[in-house]
Coordinates of C-alpha atoms and ligand atoms in Angstrom, one line a residue:
M1 CA 138.5 90.4 107.3
S2 CA 141.9 92.2 108.7
V3 CA 144.6 89.8 109.9
I4 CA 147.3 90.8 111.5
S5 CA 150.0 87.6 111.3
D6 CA 152.1 88.2 114.6
K7 CA 154.8 85.7 113.8
N8 CA 154.7 85.8 110.5
P9 CA 156.2 88.7 109.2
V10 CA 155.7 89.8 105.2
V11 CA 158.0 91.6 103.2
S12 CA 157.6 95.3 103.2
P13 CA 155.9 97.0 100.3
E14 CA 158.9 99.3 100.2
E15 CA 161.5 96.1 99.8
M16 CA 159.2 94.8 96.9
R17 CA 159.1 97.8 95.2
R18 CA 163.0 98.3 95.3
Q19 CA 162.9 94.6 93.9
R20 CA 160.5 96.0 91.0
E21 CA 162.8 98.9 90.2
Y22 CA 165.7 96.3 89.6
T23 CA 163.4 94.5 87.5
E24 CA 163.0 97.6 84.8
K25 CA 166.9 98.1 85.0
I26 CA 167.4 94.4 84.1
K27 CA 164.6 94.8 81.3
V28 CA 166.6 97.4 79.8
I29 CA 170.2 95.9 80.1
L30 CA 168.5 92.4 78.6
Q31 CA 166.4 94.2 75.5
A32 CA 170.1 95.7 74.4
K33 CA 171.9 92.5 75.1
Y34 CA 169.8 90.2 73.2
P35 CA 167.3 92.7 70.8
L36 CA 166.2 90.0 68.4
E37 CA 165.1 86.6 70.1
G38 CA 165.3 88.2 73.4
P39 CA 166.9 86.4 76.6
K40 CA 166.2 82.8 77.3
A41 CA 166.2 81.1 80.8
F42 CA 166.5 77.3 81.6
V43 CA 164.9 76.5 84.9
H44 CA 165.2 73.0 86.6
T45 CA 163.4 72.1 89.8
Y46 CA 164.5 69.1 92.1
G47 CA 162.8 67.8 95.0
C48 CA 159.4 68.6 96.6
Q49 CA 156.2 70.7 95.3
G50 CA 157.2 73.5 97.6
N51 CA 160.4 73.6 95.4
V52 CA 158.2 73.5 92.3
A53 CA 156.1 76.6 93.9
D54 CA 159.1 78.4 94.6
S55 CA 160.6 78.1 90.9
E56 CA 156.9 79.2 89.7
R57 CA 157.3 82.2 91.6
I58 CA 161.1 82.9 90.3
K59 CA 160.0 82.3 86.8
G60 CA 157.3 84.7 87.5
Q61 CA 160.2 87.5 88.3
L62 CA 162.1 86.1 85.3
A63 CA 159.4 86.4 83.0
E64 CA 159.0 90.2 83.9
M65 CA 162.4 90.9 83.0
G66 CA 161.7 89.8 79.8
Y67 CA 163.2 86.0 80.2
S68 CA 161.4 83.4 77.6
F69 CA 161.7 80.0 78.8
T70 CA 163.5 76.8 77.1
D71 CA 163.8 73.0 78.0
V72 CA 167.2 72.9 76.1
R73 CA 169.7 74.1 78.6
E74 CA 172.4 75.1 75.8
E75 CA 170.2 77.3 74.4
A76 CA 169.7 79.3 77.8
D77 CA 171.3 82.7 78.8
F78 CA 170.3 82.1 82.2
V79 CA 170.6 78.5 83.8
L80 CA 169.2 77.8 87.4
F81 CA 168.6 74.8 89.4
N82 CA 166.4 75.0 92.5
T83 CA 167.6 72.4 94.5
C84 CA 166.9 69.7 97.1
A85 CA 168.7 68.7 100.2
V86 CA 166.5 66.2 101.7
R87 CA 168.7 63.3 100.8
E88 CA 172.3 62.8 99.0
H89 CA 171.2 61.1 96.3
A90 CA 169.3 64.5 95.1
E91 CA 172.6 66.4 95.9
D92 CA 174.9 64.3 93.9
R93 CA 172.7 65.0 90.9
V94 CA 172.6 68.4 91.5
F95 CA 176.5 68.5 91.5
G96 CA 176.8 66.1 88.4
N97 CA 174.2 68.5 86.6
V98 CA 176.3 71.4 87.7
G99 CA 179.6 69.7 86.3
A100 CA 178.0 69.0 83.0
L101 CA 177.5 72.8 82.4
K102 CA 181.5 73.3 82.6
P103 CA 181.9 72.4 78.5
V104 CA 178.6 74.3 78.0
K105 CA 180.0 77.5 79.5
N106 CA 183.2 77.3 77.7
E107 CA 181.5 77.5 74.7
K108 CA 178.9 80.2 75.9
K109 CA 180.8 82.7 77.7
D110 CA 178.4 84.9 78.8
M111 CA 175.8 82.2 80.0
I112 CA 174.7 82.8 83.8
I113 CA 174.6 79.8 85.9
A114 CA 172.6 80.2 89.2
L115 CA 172.0 77.7 92.0
C116 CA 169.2 78.0 94.5
G117 CA 166.9 76.3 97.1
C118 CA 167.5 74.0 100.1
M119 CA 171.1 72.9 99.2
M120 CA 172.0 76.4 99.0
Q121 CA 171.5 77.1 103.0
Q122 CA 174.2 74.4 103.9
K123 CA 177.6 76.1 104.6
H124 CA 179.3 73.0 103.2
V125 CA 177.6 73.3 99.8
E126 CA 178.5 77.0 99.5
E127 CA 182.2 76.2 100.2
R128 CA 182.0 73.4 97.8
I129 CA 180.7 75.6 95.1
K130 CA 183.0 78.4 95.9
R131 CA 186.1 76.3 95.7
S132 CA 185.1 73.4 92.9
Y133 CA 182.6 75.3 90.8
P134 CA 184.2 78.8 89.8
Y135 CA 181.9 79.3 86.8
V136 CA 178.7 79.4 89.1
N137 CA 177.5 82.9 88.7
L138 CA 174.8 83.3 91.4
V139 CA 174.0 81.5 94.7
F140 CA 170.8 82.1 96.6
G141 CA 169.0 80.6 99.5
T142 CA 165.4 79.8 100.3
F143 CA 164.9 83.3 101.9
A144 CA 165.9 85.1 99.1
I145 CA 163.5 84.3 96.5
H146 CA 162.1 87.7 96.2
R147 CA 165.4 89.0 95.9
V148 CA 166.1 87.5 92.4
P149 CA 166.0 90.9 90.7
E150 CA 168.5 92.6 93.1
L151 CA 170.7 89.8 93.0
L152 CA 170.8 88.9 89.3
Y153 CA 171.1 92.9 88.6
K154 CA 174.3 92.7 90.6
V155 CA 175.7 89.7 88.5
L156 CA 174.8 91.5 85.3
R157 CA 176.6 94.7 86.1
G158 CA 179.2 93.5 88.2
G159 CA 180.5 90.6 86.8
K160 CA 181.2 89.0 90.1
R161 CA 180.3 86.0 91.6
V162 CA 177.0 86.6 93.8
F163 CA 176.2 84.6 96.9
E164 CA 173.3 85.6 99.2
T165 CA 172.7 82.4 101.5
G166 CA 171.9 84.4 105.1
E167 CA 169.0 83.2 107.1
T168 CA 166.3 85.9 107.8
N169 CA 163.3 86.0 109.8
G170 CA 161.5 84.1 106.9
E171 CA 159.1 87.3 105.8
I172 CA 156.9 85.9 103.1
A173 CA 156.7 87.6 99.8
E174 CA 153.3 88.5 98.8
G175 CA 152.2 89.6 95.4
L176 CA 155.1 88.2 93.5
P177 CA 154.6 87.3 90.0
V178 CA 154.0 83.4 89.0
Y179 CA 154.4 81.9 86.1
R180 CA 152.7 78.7 86.4
D181 CA 153.6 75.6 84.3
R182 CA 150.1 74.3 84.1
D183 CA 146.8 76.1 84.1
F184 CA 144.6 73.4 85.4
K185 CA 146.7 71.6 88.2
M186 CA 148.0 74.4 90.6
W187 CA 150.1 74.7 93.4
L188 CA 148.9 76.8 96.6
P189 CA 151.7 77.4 99.5
I190 CA 149.9 78.0 102.5
M191 CA 152.9 77.9 105.0
Y192 CA 157.0 77.8 104.8
G193 CA 159.5 76.2 107.2
C194 CA 159.1 73.5 109.9
N195 CA 159.4 73.5 113.6
N196 CA 159.4 69.8 114.1
F197 CA 162.9 68.7 113.9
C198 CA 162.5 64.9 113.1
S199 CA 165.9 63.6 114.0
Y200 CA 166.5 62.5 110.2
C201 CA 165.5 65.7 108.4
V202 CA 167.4 68.6 107.0
V203 CA 164.5 70.6 106.2
P204 CA 163.9 72.7 109.1
Y205 CA 167.6 73.5 109.1
V206 CA 167.5 74.7 105.7
R207 CA 163.7 76.3 105.4
G208 CA 163.5 77.8 108.8
R209 CA 160.3 78.1 111.1
E210 CA 157.1 77.6 110.4
R211 CA 155.4 80.8 109.2
S212 CA 151.9 80.8 107.9
R213 CA 150.6 82.9 105.2
A214 CA 147.7 85.2 105.9
P215 CA 144.2 83.4 105.5
E216 CA 143.1 86.3 103.1
E217 CA 146.1 86.2 101.2
V218 CA 145.7 82.2 100.6
I219 CA 142.1 82.8 99.8
A220 CA 142.8 85.6 97.4
E221 CA 145.3 83.1 95.4
A222 CA 142.7 80.4 95.6
K223 CA 140.2 82.9 94.0
E224 CA 142.6 83.7 91.4
L225 CA 143.6 80.2 90.5
I226 CA 140.1 79.4 90.2
S227 CA 139.2 82.1 87.7
L228 CA 142.3 81.0 85.9
G229 CA 140.8 77.7 85.4
A230 CA 142.2 75.6 88.2
K231 CA 140.6 72.0 88.1
E232 CA 142.7 71.0 91.2
I233 CA 144.3 73.0 93.9
T234 CA 146.8 71.6 95.8
L235 CA 147.6 73.4 99.4
L236 CA 151.3 73.3 100.1
G237 CA 153.5 73.2 103.4
Q238 CA 155.8 70.8 105.4
N239 CA 153.2 70.3 107.8
V240 CA 149.7 71.9 106.8
N241 CA 148.2 70.7 110.2
S242 CA 150.1 73.5 111.5
Y243 CA 148.7 76.3 109.5
G244 CA 147.8 79.1 111.7
K245 CA 149.6 78.4 114.8
N246 CA 151.2 81.6 116.6
C247 CA 148.9 83.9 114.5
S248 CA 146.3 86.3 116.0
H249 CA 143.7 85.3 113.7
N250 CA 141.7 81.8 114.9
V251 CA 141.9 80.3 111.2
N252 CA 143.5 76.9 111.6
F253 CA 144.2 74.1 108.7
P254 CA 140.5 72.7 109.0
K255 CA 138.7 76.0 108.7
L256 CA 141.1 77.3 106.0
I257 CA 140.1 74.5 104.0
R258 CA 136.1 74.9 104.5
M259 CA 136.8 78.6 103.4
I260 CA 138.2 77.4 100.3
N261 CA 135.7 74.5 99.8
D262 CA 133.1 77.1 99.9
L263 CA 134.4 79.2 96.9
P264 CA 132.6 78.8 94.0
G265 CA 133.8 76.6 91.1
D266 CA 134.4 73.0 89.5
F267 CA 137.7 72.4 91.1
K268 CA 138.9 69.9 93.6
I269 CA 141.3 70.5 96.8
R270 CA 144.3 68.5 97.9
F271 CA 147.1 69.0 100.7
M272 CA 150.2 68.1 101.4
T273 CA 151.9 67.2 103.7
S274 CA 150.1 66.0 106.9
H275 CA 152.0 65.1 110.0
P276 CA 150.3 62.5 112.0
K277 CA 151.3 64.3 115.3
D278 CA 149.1 67.0 114.3
C279 CA 146.3 65.3 112.0
T280 CA 143.1 65.6 114.2
K281 CA 139.7 64.4 114.1
E282 CA 138.7 68.0 113.0
L283 CA 140.4 67.7 109.8
L284 CA 139.4 64.6 108.8
D285 CA 135.4 65.5 109.7
T286 CA 136.4 68.2 107.7
M287 CA 137.5 66.4 104.7
A288 CA 134.3 64.2 105.1
S289 CA 132.2 66.9 105.2
C290 CA 133.8 69.1 102.3
E291 CA 132.6 67.9 98.8
K292 CA 135.3 69.3 96.7
V293 CA 138.2 67.9 99.0
A294 CA 139.5 64.9 97.3
R295 CA 139.4 61.6 99.0
H296 CA 143.0 61.1 99.2
L297 CA 145.4 61.3 102.4
H298 CA 148.9 61.7 102.5
L299 CA 150.3 60.8 105.9
P300 CA 153.6 59.8 106.4
F301 CA 154.3 57.4 109.2
Q302 CA 158.1 56.8 108.4
S303 CA 158.6 53.8 110.4
G304 CA 155.8 51.0 112.0
N305 CA 158.0 50.6 115.2
N306 CA 157.6 52.7 118.3
R307 CA 161.5 53.0 119.6
V308 CA 162.2 53.7 115.8
L309 CA 159.6 56.6 116.1
K310 CA 160.7 58.3 119.1
E311 CA 164.4 58.1 118.0
M312 CA 163.1 59.9 115.1
N313 CA 161.3 62.2 117.2
R314 CA 158.1 62.0 115.3
G315 CA 155.7 62.5 118.6
Y316 CA 153.1 59.7 117.9
T317 CA 153.0 56.0 118.0
R318 CA 152.0 53.3 115.8
E319 CA 149.0 52.6 117.6
D320 CA 148.1 56.5 117.2
Y321 CA 148.8 56.1 113.3
I322 CA 146.4 53.3 113.3
G323 CA 143.9 54.9 115.3
L324 CA 143.9 57.9 112.8
I325 CA 143.4 55.8 109.8
E326 CA 140.4 53.8 111.3
Y327 CA 139.0 57.2 112.1
A328 CA 139.5 58.3 108.8
R329 CA 137.9 55.3 107.2
S330 CA 134.8 55.3 109.6
V331 CA 133.9 58.9 108.2
M332 CA 135.3 58.5 104.6
P333 CA 135.2 54.8 103.8
D334 CA 136.7 55.4 100.1
I335 CA 139.4 57.3 101.4
S336 CA 142.8 56.7 99.6
V337 CA 145.8 56.7 102.0
T338 CA 149.7 57.0 101.1
S339 CA 152.7 57.7 102.8
D340 CA 156.3 58.2 103.4
I341 CA 158.7 55.4 104.7
I342 CA 162.4 55.4 105.9
V343 CA 164.0 52.3 105.7
G344 CA 167.4 51.8 107.7
F345 CA 167.1 54.5 110.4
P346 CA 170.4 54.0 112.4
G347 CA 169.9 51.2 115.1
E348 CA 167.0 49.8 113.2
T349 CA 167.0 46.1 113.7
R350 CA 165.4 43.5 111.4
E351 CA 162.5 42.9 113.8
E352 CA 162.2 46.7 113.9
F353 CA 161.8 47.1 110.1
E354 CA 159.4 44.1 110.3
D355 CA 157.0 46.4 112.2
T356 CA 157.3 48.9 109.2
L357 CA 156.2 45.9 107.0
S358 CA 153.5 44.8 109.2
L359 CA 151.7 48.0 109.6
I360 CA 152.1 48.1 105.5
K361 CA 150.1 44.9 105.6
E362 CA 147.5 46.2 108.3
V363 CA 146.7 49.7 106.5
R364 CA 146.9 48.6 103.2
F365 CA 148.2 51.7 101.5
T366 CA 147.3 52.6 97.8
S367 CA 150.8 53.9 97.2
L368 CA 154.5 54.4 99.2
F369 CA 157.2 56.7 98.7
T370 CA 160.0 54.5 100.4
F371 CA 163.7 56.1 101.0
I372 CA 166.7 54.3 102.4
F373 CA 168.1 56.4 105.3
S374 CA 170.3 59.2 104.1
P375 CA 172.4 60.9 106.9
R376 CA 172.0 64.6 106.4
E377 CA 175.0 67.0 108.0
G378 CA 173.7 68.7 111.2
T379 CA 170.8 66.5 111.9
R380 CA 170.8 64.2 114.9
A381 CA 170.5 60.9 113.3
K382 CA 173.8 61.6 111.5
N383 CA 175.8 61.2 114.4
M384 CA 173.7 58.0 115.8
E385 CA 175.4 54.6 115.7
D386 CA 174.4 52.6 112.1
N387 CA 175.5 49.0 112.1
V388 CA 173.2 47.8 109.5
P389 CA 175.4 47.8 106.0
Y390 CA 173.8 49.5 103.1
S391 CA 173.6 46.5 101.0
E392 CA 171.2 45.2 104.1
K393 CA 169.0 48.0 103.8
S394 CA 169.0 47.8 100.4
R395 CA 167.5 44.0 100.7
W396 CA 165.1 45.3 103.3
F397 CA 163.8 48.2 100.8
T398 CA 163.2 45.7 97.9
E399 CA 161.3 43.5 100.3
L400 CA 159.2 46.4 101.2
L401 CA 158.5 47.1 97.2
K402 CA 157.6 43.6 96.8
L403 CA 155.2 43.9 99.3
Q404 CA 153.4 47.0 98.6
E405 CA 153.4 46.1 94.7
T406 CA 151.4 43.1 95.6
I407 CA 148.9 44.9 97.8
A408 CA 148.8 47.4 95.0
A409 CA 148.2 44.7 92.6
E410 CA 145.3 43.5 94.6
R411 CA 143.8 46.9 95.0
C412 CA 143.9 47.5 91.1
K413 CA 142.1 44.1 90.7
S414 CA 139.5 45.0 93.0
M415 CA 138.9 48.2 90.6
L416 CA 138.5 46.1 87.3
G417 CA 135.1 46.8 85.8
K418 CA 134.2 50.0 87.8
T419 CA 134.1 53.5 86.5
Y420 CA 136.0 56.6 88.1
E421 CA 136.0 60.2 87.4
V422 CA 139.6 61.3 86.6
L423 CA 141.1 64.6 85.9
V424 CA 143.0 64.0 82.8
E425 CA 146.5 65.4 83.2
S426 CA 148.7 64.5 80.2
E427 CA 149.8 62.1 77.5
T428 CA 151.0 58.9 78.9
K429 CA 155.0 59.0 78.5
E430 CA 154.8 56.5 75.3
K431 CA 153.0 59.3 73.4
D432 CA 150.8 56.6 71.9
G433 CA 147.7 58.4 71.5
R434 CA 146.8 57.3 75.1
L435 CA 146.2 59.9 78.1
T436 CA 146.7 59.8 81.6
G437 CA 144.3 60.5 84.2
R438 CA 144.2 61.0 88.2
T439 CA 141.4 59.5 90.0
D440 CA 140.1 61.5 93.4
G441 CA 142.4 58.8 95.5
N442 CA 145.4 59.9 93.5
I443 CA 145.4 56.6 91.1
N444 CA 146.4 56.8 87.6
I445 CA 144.3 55.3 84.8
D446 CA 145.4 55.4 81.1
F447 CA 143.3 55.5 78.3
E448 CA 143.0 56.3 74.8
G449 CA 141.8 59.8 74.3
D450 CA 142.4 63.0 72.4
I451 CA 144.7 65.5 74.1
S452 CA 141.9 68.0 74.1
L453 CA 140.7 66.3 76.8
I454 CA 143.6 67.3 78.9
G455 CA 142.6 69.4 81.9
Q456 CA 139.1 68.1 82.1
Y457 CA 137.3 65.4 84.5
K458 CA 136.1 62.8 82.8
K459 CA 134.6 59.2 83.5
V460 CA 136.9 56.1 82.9
R461 CA 136.0 52.6 83.1
V462 CA 138.7 50.2 84.2
T463 CA 139.0 47.4 81.6
N464 CA 142.4 46.0 82.4
A465 CA 144.7 45.8 85.5
L466 CA 148.1 44.5 84.9
N467 CA 149.9 44.3 88.2
W468 CA 149.8 48.0 89.5
I469 CA 148.9 49.6 86.5
L470 CA 145.6 50.4 85.2
S471 CA 144.0 51.0 81.7
G472 CA 140.3 51.6 81.1
E473 CA 138.1 53.2 78.3
L474 CA 136.5 56.5 78.4
E475 CA 132.7 56.5 79.1
Ligands
LIG1 N1 157.6 67.6 105.7 C1 157.2 66.0 105.2 C2 158.1 65.4 104.5 C3 159.1 66.2 103.7 S1 160.5 65.3 103.3 C4 156.6 65.1 106.5 O1 157.1 65.3 107.5 O2 155.8 64.4 105.9 C5 159.9 64.2 102.3 C6 159.9 62.8 102.6 O3 161.5 62.4 102.6 C7 159.9 62.2 104.3 O4 159.0 62.1 104.8 C8 161.0 61.0 104.5 O5 160.1 60.0 104.4 C9 161.9 61.5 103.6 N2 163.4 61.8 104.2 C10 163.4 63.0 104.9 N3 164.5 63.2 105.2 C11 165.2 61.9 105.1 C12 166.8 61.3 105.3 N4 167.4 61.7 105.8 N5 167.0 60.2 104.6 C13 165.9 59.5 104.0 N6 164.8 59.8 103.9 C14 164.2 61.4 104.4
LIG2 FE1 161.4 67.0 108.1 FE2 159.9 65.9 110.1 FE3 159.5 68.8 109.1 FE4 158.6 66.9 107.7 S1 157.9 67.4 109.8 S2 159.6 68.2 107.0 S3 160.3 65.1 107.9 S4 161.4 67.8 110.2

């Protein structure tokens, strides 16, 4: 198949070659500088899986330069924070952590401190770093991920601070090395950017317009992941349902799913995030007929009230949303549905918030990601009148969580005594000889087992449901 992705340009082979030349030069510099143990890098990622996937590509490039990775900041010669701009809280944490590096850097003068990701695409953030964090050596935005070698080379040679935050056409860099944190649960970006401009959201401003990877690139990477032992592949994009729009090929998102489903191997397919406005019956029918697609749909509705949805510029109504869920359940009766919600959008009244509560009761979600509205620089909602005090929004937020906990507890009870296939993911946080597995519907179950089971599919019978926490036994 030969595909030209019209409005989805890729970084030229010459440019990729130029970057690899910088990698070679850096390798020599680092070998001389750290002859014994080699250079160490600490990379911390905030925010969504899109950022996690970017970090894997940045780490891939660092590994080629000779870096090994450490979880201890103080041990690192290169510290990188890949940042998130979606809510103020995430930004505050980044500034807090960068502030905490000052004494570390005073002790270790040649440590390189770098910041990248969505926050860096915002002018006011860049200004603040220039002004108040003089010990940060390198700042780059979401459009410069493949240029890490060139940028780091400049820092290593010049000693000057380097800022690279310009917006480009968003050329997609294919063929970057990828350093994957896990070898059985893997991320596969299929598109970048967003065209939706939901009125509260900063993503379209910091990630640029929608660009899709060519289908043959996606399929080639999927094959590679399967050969590496992937048991679960999650397709990533801000709005995966827009995959392939503006491209000369005719592979839309459902077609892409089917192509991956048809690849041989013992793996499951997940995807996120799906936007209700572009979620079609074709997609739901495809999910239903593809045996490798997990029975899980993450479909953020944000608000259950039509006026608020309109102000949010979401492009669907409460009725449209319920219609989609009904259709999904008619073709996949066991589908698990999760969602994102914003509480306290500017101008939202108590009655309108109650529409969100009633939608939750009606749909009965498996789980919810709930956020209090956070005003973001440059977005339309930032300048909307907002009369509800934060303390009141917090009360609504708690009320919503309580409702969801009751629903989740009922759902957990209904799972008692039943057996589920889970992908064993990790030890439990307590590391008490127990493991955590995730069902097809994205529900965690803890059980006793040996760590050698991590990365395998196992059958677990649910024996205990304590509120919304499930535990079970291996069958
Ligand atoms: N592209 C995804 C969402 C990406 S952001 C989608 O459209 O579903 C993840 C979630 O963060 C959003 O679904 C929304 O619930 C929340 N969010 C985004 N901007 C926010 C803001 N300004 N304040 C509070 N929550 C926000
Ligand atoms: Fe933000 Fe809306 Fe785009 Fe999601 S679809 S990233 S919420 S603008």
